[in-house]
Coordinates of C-alpha atoms in Angstrom, one line a residue:
M122 CA -155.3 87.0 148.2
E123 CA -155.4 90.8 148.3
T124 CA -153.8 92.6 145.2
I125 CA -153.1 96.1 144.2
A126 CA -156.1 95.9 142.2
T127 CA -158.5 95.0 145.0
W128 CA -156.6 96.7 147.9
R129 CA -159.1 99.1 149.6
P130 CA -157.3 101.5 151.7
T131 CA -158.7 102.1 155.5
P132 CA -159.0 105.4 156.9
A133 CA -155.6 104.6 158.9
D134 CA -153.8 103.5 155.6
R135 CA -154.5 106.8 154.2
I136 CA -153.3 108.7 156.8
T137 CA -150.0 106.2 156.5
L138 CA -150.1 106.9 152.7
V139 CA -149.9 110.9 153.4
R140 CA -146.8 110.0 155.7
A141 CA -145.6 107.9 152.9
A142 CA -145.7 111.1 150.6
L143 CA -144.3 113.3 152.8
A144 CA -141.2 111.0 153.2
A145 CA -141.1 111.1 149.8
A146 CA -141.2 115.1 149.5
C147 CA -138.5 114.7 152.2
A148 CA -136.3 112.6 150.0
V149 CA -136.6 115.0 147.1
L150 CA -134.9 117.8 149.5
A151 CA -132.6 115.5 151.0
V152 CA -130.9 113.1 148.3
P153 CA -129.5 115.6 145.9
P154 CA -127.2 117.2 148.7
L155 CA -125.9 114.1 149.6
F156 CA -124.4 113.4 145.7
A157 CA -123.2 116.7 145.7
G158 CA -120.9 116.2 148.4
P159 CA -121.9 118.6 151.1
V160 CA -119.5 119.8 153.6
P161 CA -120.2 118.3 157.1
G162 CA -122.1 121.1 159.7
Q163 CA -123.5 123.1 156.7
V164 CA -126.9 122.8 155.6
P165 CA -127.7 123.0 152.0
G166 CA -129.7 126.1 152.6
E167 CA -131.9 127.4 155.3
G168 CA -135.0 127.3 153.1
T169 CA -134.5 123.5 152.2
G170 CA -133.6 122.8 155.7
L171 CA -136.7 124.4 157.5
L172 CA -138.9 122.9 154.8
L173 CA -137.3 119.4 155.6
V174 CA -137.8 119.7 159.3
I175 CA -141.6 121.2 158.4
L176 CA -142.3 118.0 156.4
G177 CA -140.6 115.6 158.5
S178 CA -141.9 116.8 161.7
T179 CA -145.6 116.6 159.9
A180 CA -144.9 113.3 159.0
L181 CA -143.8 112.1 162.5
L182 CA -146.7 113.7 164.3
L183 CA -149.1 111.6 161.7
D184 CA -147.4 108.7 162.9
A185 CA -149.2 109.1 166.4
V186 CA -152.6 109.5 164.4
D187 CA -153.0 106.3 162.2
G188 CA -152.7 103.8 165.0
P189 CA -155.6 105.3 167.0
V190 CA -157.7 105.8 163.7
A191 CA -157.1 102.1 162.9
R192 CA -158.2 100.9 166.4
R193 CA -161.2 103.3 166.8
T194 CA -162.5 102.2 163.2
G195 CA -161.9 98.5 164.0
T196 CA -159.8 98.3 160.8
A197 CA -156.5 97.3 162.5
S198 CA -154.6 94.7 160.5
E199 CA -151.2 92.8 160.4
A200 CA -151.0 94.5 156.5
G201 CA -151.7 98.0 158.3
A202 CA -149.1 97.6 160.6
R203 CA -146.6 96.4 158.1
F204 CA -147.4 99.5 156.0
D205 CA -147.1 101.4 158.8
S206 CA -143.5 100.0 159.8
A207 CA -142.3 100.4 156.2
T208 CA -143.3 104.1 155.9
D209 CA -141.4 104.7 159.4
A210 CA -138.2 103.0 158.2
F211 CA -138.5 105.0 155.0
L212 CA -138.9 108.4 156.7
V213 CA -135.9 107.7 159.2
L214 CA -133.7 106.5 156.2
V215 CA -134.7 109.9 154.3
L216 CA -134.0 111.8 157.4
S217 CA -130.6 110.2 158.0
V218 CA -129.4 111.0 154.7
A219 CA -130.6 114.8 155.4
T220 CA -128.4 114.5 158.5
V221 CA -125.2 113.4 156.5
A222 CA -124.8 117.2 155.6
V223 CA -125.2 118.0 159.2
V224 CA -122.9 115.6 161.2
G225 CA -121.5 113.1 158.7
L226 CA -122.0 110.0 156.7
W227 CA -122.5 108.1 160.1
T228 CA -126.1 108.8 160.6
L229 CA -126.9 106.4 157.5
A230 CA -126.3 103.7 160.3
I231 CA -129.5 104.8 161.9
G232 CA -131.5 104.7 158.2
S233 CA -130.1 101.6 156.9
M234 CA -130.4 99.3 160.2
Y235 CA -134.2 98.3 159.3
Y236 CA -133.1 97.4 156.2
V237 CA -129.9 95.2 157.2
V238 CA -132.4 93.2 159.6
V239 CA -135.1 92.7 156.4
A240 CA -132.5 91.5 154.3
A241 CA -130.8 89.4 156.9
G242 CA -134.4 87.8 157.3
L243 CA -133.9 86.6 153.5
V244 CA -131.0 84.5 154.8
R245 CA -132.5 83.6 158.2
P246 CA -136.3 83.8 157.7
H247 CA -137.1 83.0 161.2
L248 CA -135.9 86.9 161.9
R249 CA -139.1 87.9 159.9
E250 CA -141.3 86.3 162.7
S251 CA -143.4 88.8 165.2
L252 CA -142.2 89.5 168.5
P253 CA -144.5 90.4 171.5
R254 CA -145.0 94.4 171.5
S255 CA -142.7 96.1 173.5
T256 CA -143.1 99.7 174.8
A257 CA -139.2 100.1 174.7
R258 CA -139.1 98.8 171.1
K259 CA -141.9 101.6 170.3
V260 CA -140.3 104.3 172.5
I261 CA -136.9 103.7 170.9
G262 CA -138.2 103.7 167.3
A263 CA -139.8 107.1 167.8
V264 CA -136.9 108.5 169.1
Q265 CA -134.7 107.9 166.0
P266 CA -136.7 110.6 163.5
L267 CA -137.0 112.6 166.5
A268 CA -133.2 112.7 167.0
L269 CA -132.7 113.4 163.4
L270 CA -134.9 116.1 163.1
L271 CA -133.4 117.7 166.2
A272 CA -130.2 117.7 164.4
L273 CA -131.6 119.3 161.5
V274 CA -133.1 121.9 163.9
M275 CA -129.8 122.7 165.3
A276 CA -128.2 122.9 162.3
L277 CA -130.2 126.0 161.6
V278 CA -129.3 127.8 164.5
P279 CA -126.4 130.3 163.1
G280 CA -123.1 129.5 164.8
M281 CA -124.1 126.2 165.9
P282 CA -121.2 123.6 166.3
S283 CA -121.8 120.5 164.3
A284 CA -120.9 118.8 167.5
V285 CA -124.1 119.7 169.3
A286 CA -126.2 118.9 166.3
A287 CA -124.8 115.2 166.4
A288 CA -125.6 115.0 170.2
A289 CA -129.3 113.6 170.0
P290 CA -128.5 111.1 166.8
A291 CA -125.4 110.0 168.9
V292 CA -127.7 109.1 171.6
A293 CA -130.4 107.6 169.3
L294 CA -127.9 105.3 167.4
P295 CA -126.8 102.9 170.2
L296 CA -130.4 102.6 171.4
L297 CA -131.6 101.6 168.2
L298 CA -128.4 99.0 168.2
F299 CA -129.7 97.7 171.2
S300 CA -133.3 97.5 170.2
F301 CA -132.7 95.7 167.0
G302 CA -129.7 93.5 168.8
R303 CA -132.3 92.6 171.6
D304 CA -134.9 91.5 168.8
V305 CA -132.5 89.4 166.8
V306 CA -131.3 87.6 169.8
A307 CA -134.7 86.7 170.8
L308 CA -135.6 85.5 167.7
E309 CA -132.5 83.2 167.3
R310 CA -133.1 82.1 170.9
R311 CA -136.8 81.1 169.7
H312 CA -135.5 79.1 166.9
F313 CA -132.8 77.4 168.5
A314 CA -135.4 76.2 171.2
S315 CA -137.9 75.4 168.6
A316 CA -135.5 73.1 166.8
A317 CA -134.3 71.5 169.8
S318 CA -138.1 70.8 170.9
S319 CA -138.6 69.2 167.2
R320 CA -135.6 67.1 167.5
R321 CA -136.7 65.6 171.0
A322 CA -140.2 64.8 169.6
T323 CA -139.0 63.1 166.5
P324 CA -139.0 59.6 167.4
Q325 CA -135.8 57.7 166.8
A326 CA -135.7 54.8 164.3
A327 CA -135.7 51.4 166.0
P328 CA -132.1 49.8 165.3
A329 CA -132.2 47.1 162.3
H330 CA -131.9 43.6 163.3
G331 CA -130.4 40.8 161.5
P332 CA -132.2 37.5 160.7
A333 CA -132.4 35.3 163.8
T334 CA -129.9 32.4 163.8

């Protein structure tokens, strides 16, 4: 089994590592204002907000690179895909924290959704199973960081109402709920269908008979 000591990152993994570092840099900028109690509609500072947008946008653009690199180099793997998904989720969480200063605490629902489902998988392991690839899931996943970045960009425009900045995340959140909800329902249905099939395949025990008289 591969461990940290034996892990050799592929070219795509290196790109994902850069994305993770960019997301971490965004976290350094986004987390302190959350605890400092920012006022909704105000960005902690134009310089900080602009840097968040630049770093977050770069991480988002690189997300379109690591997959093709993995396929081109023949190094695509399930572990690499999980690493990519975890990095995506972390970036969305950090950006949702950053937008709290722009539109309010409710944007944390966007960033926490992935982790809620992961936690649910600890109780119901079948929720960790893979599903067929879905274009809709991929598009909705890409919309989330884009919507949060758009909110940050709108907040940098002088005199921009917070309601306008909140418009993109307000559209993105229902789409995310739909995507995760659909996947959870599909996994639950598969689980119940598999359990029912197993029960039907299990032979019934023959009734016990008493001694003949």
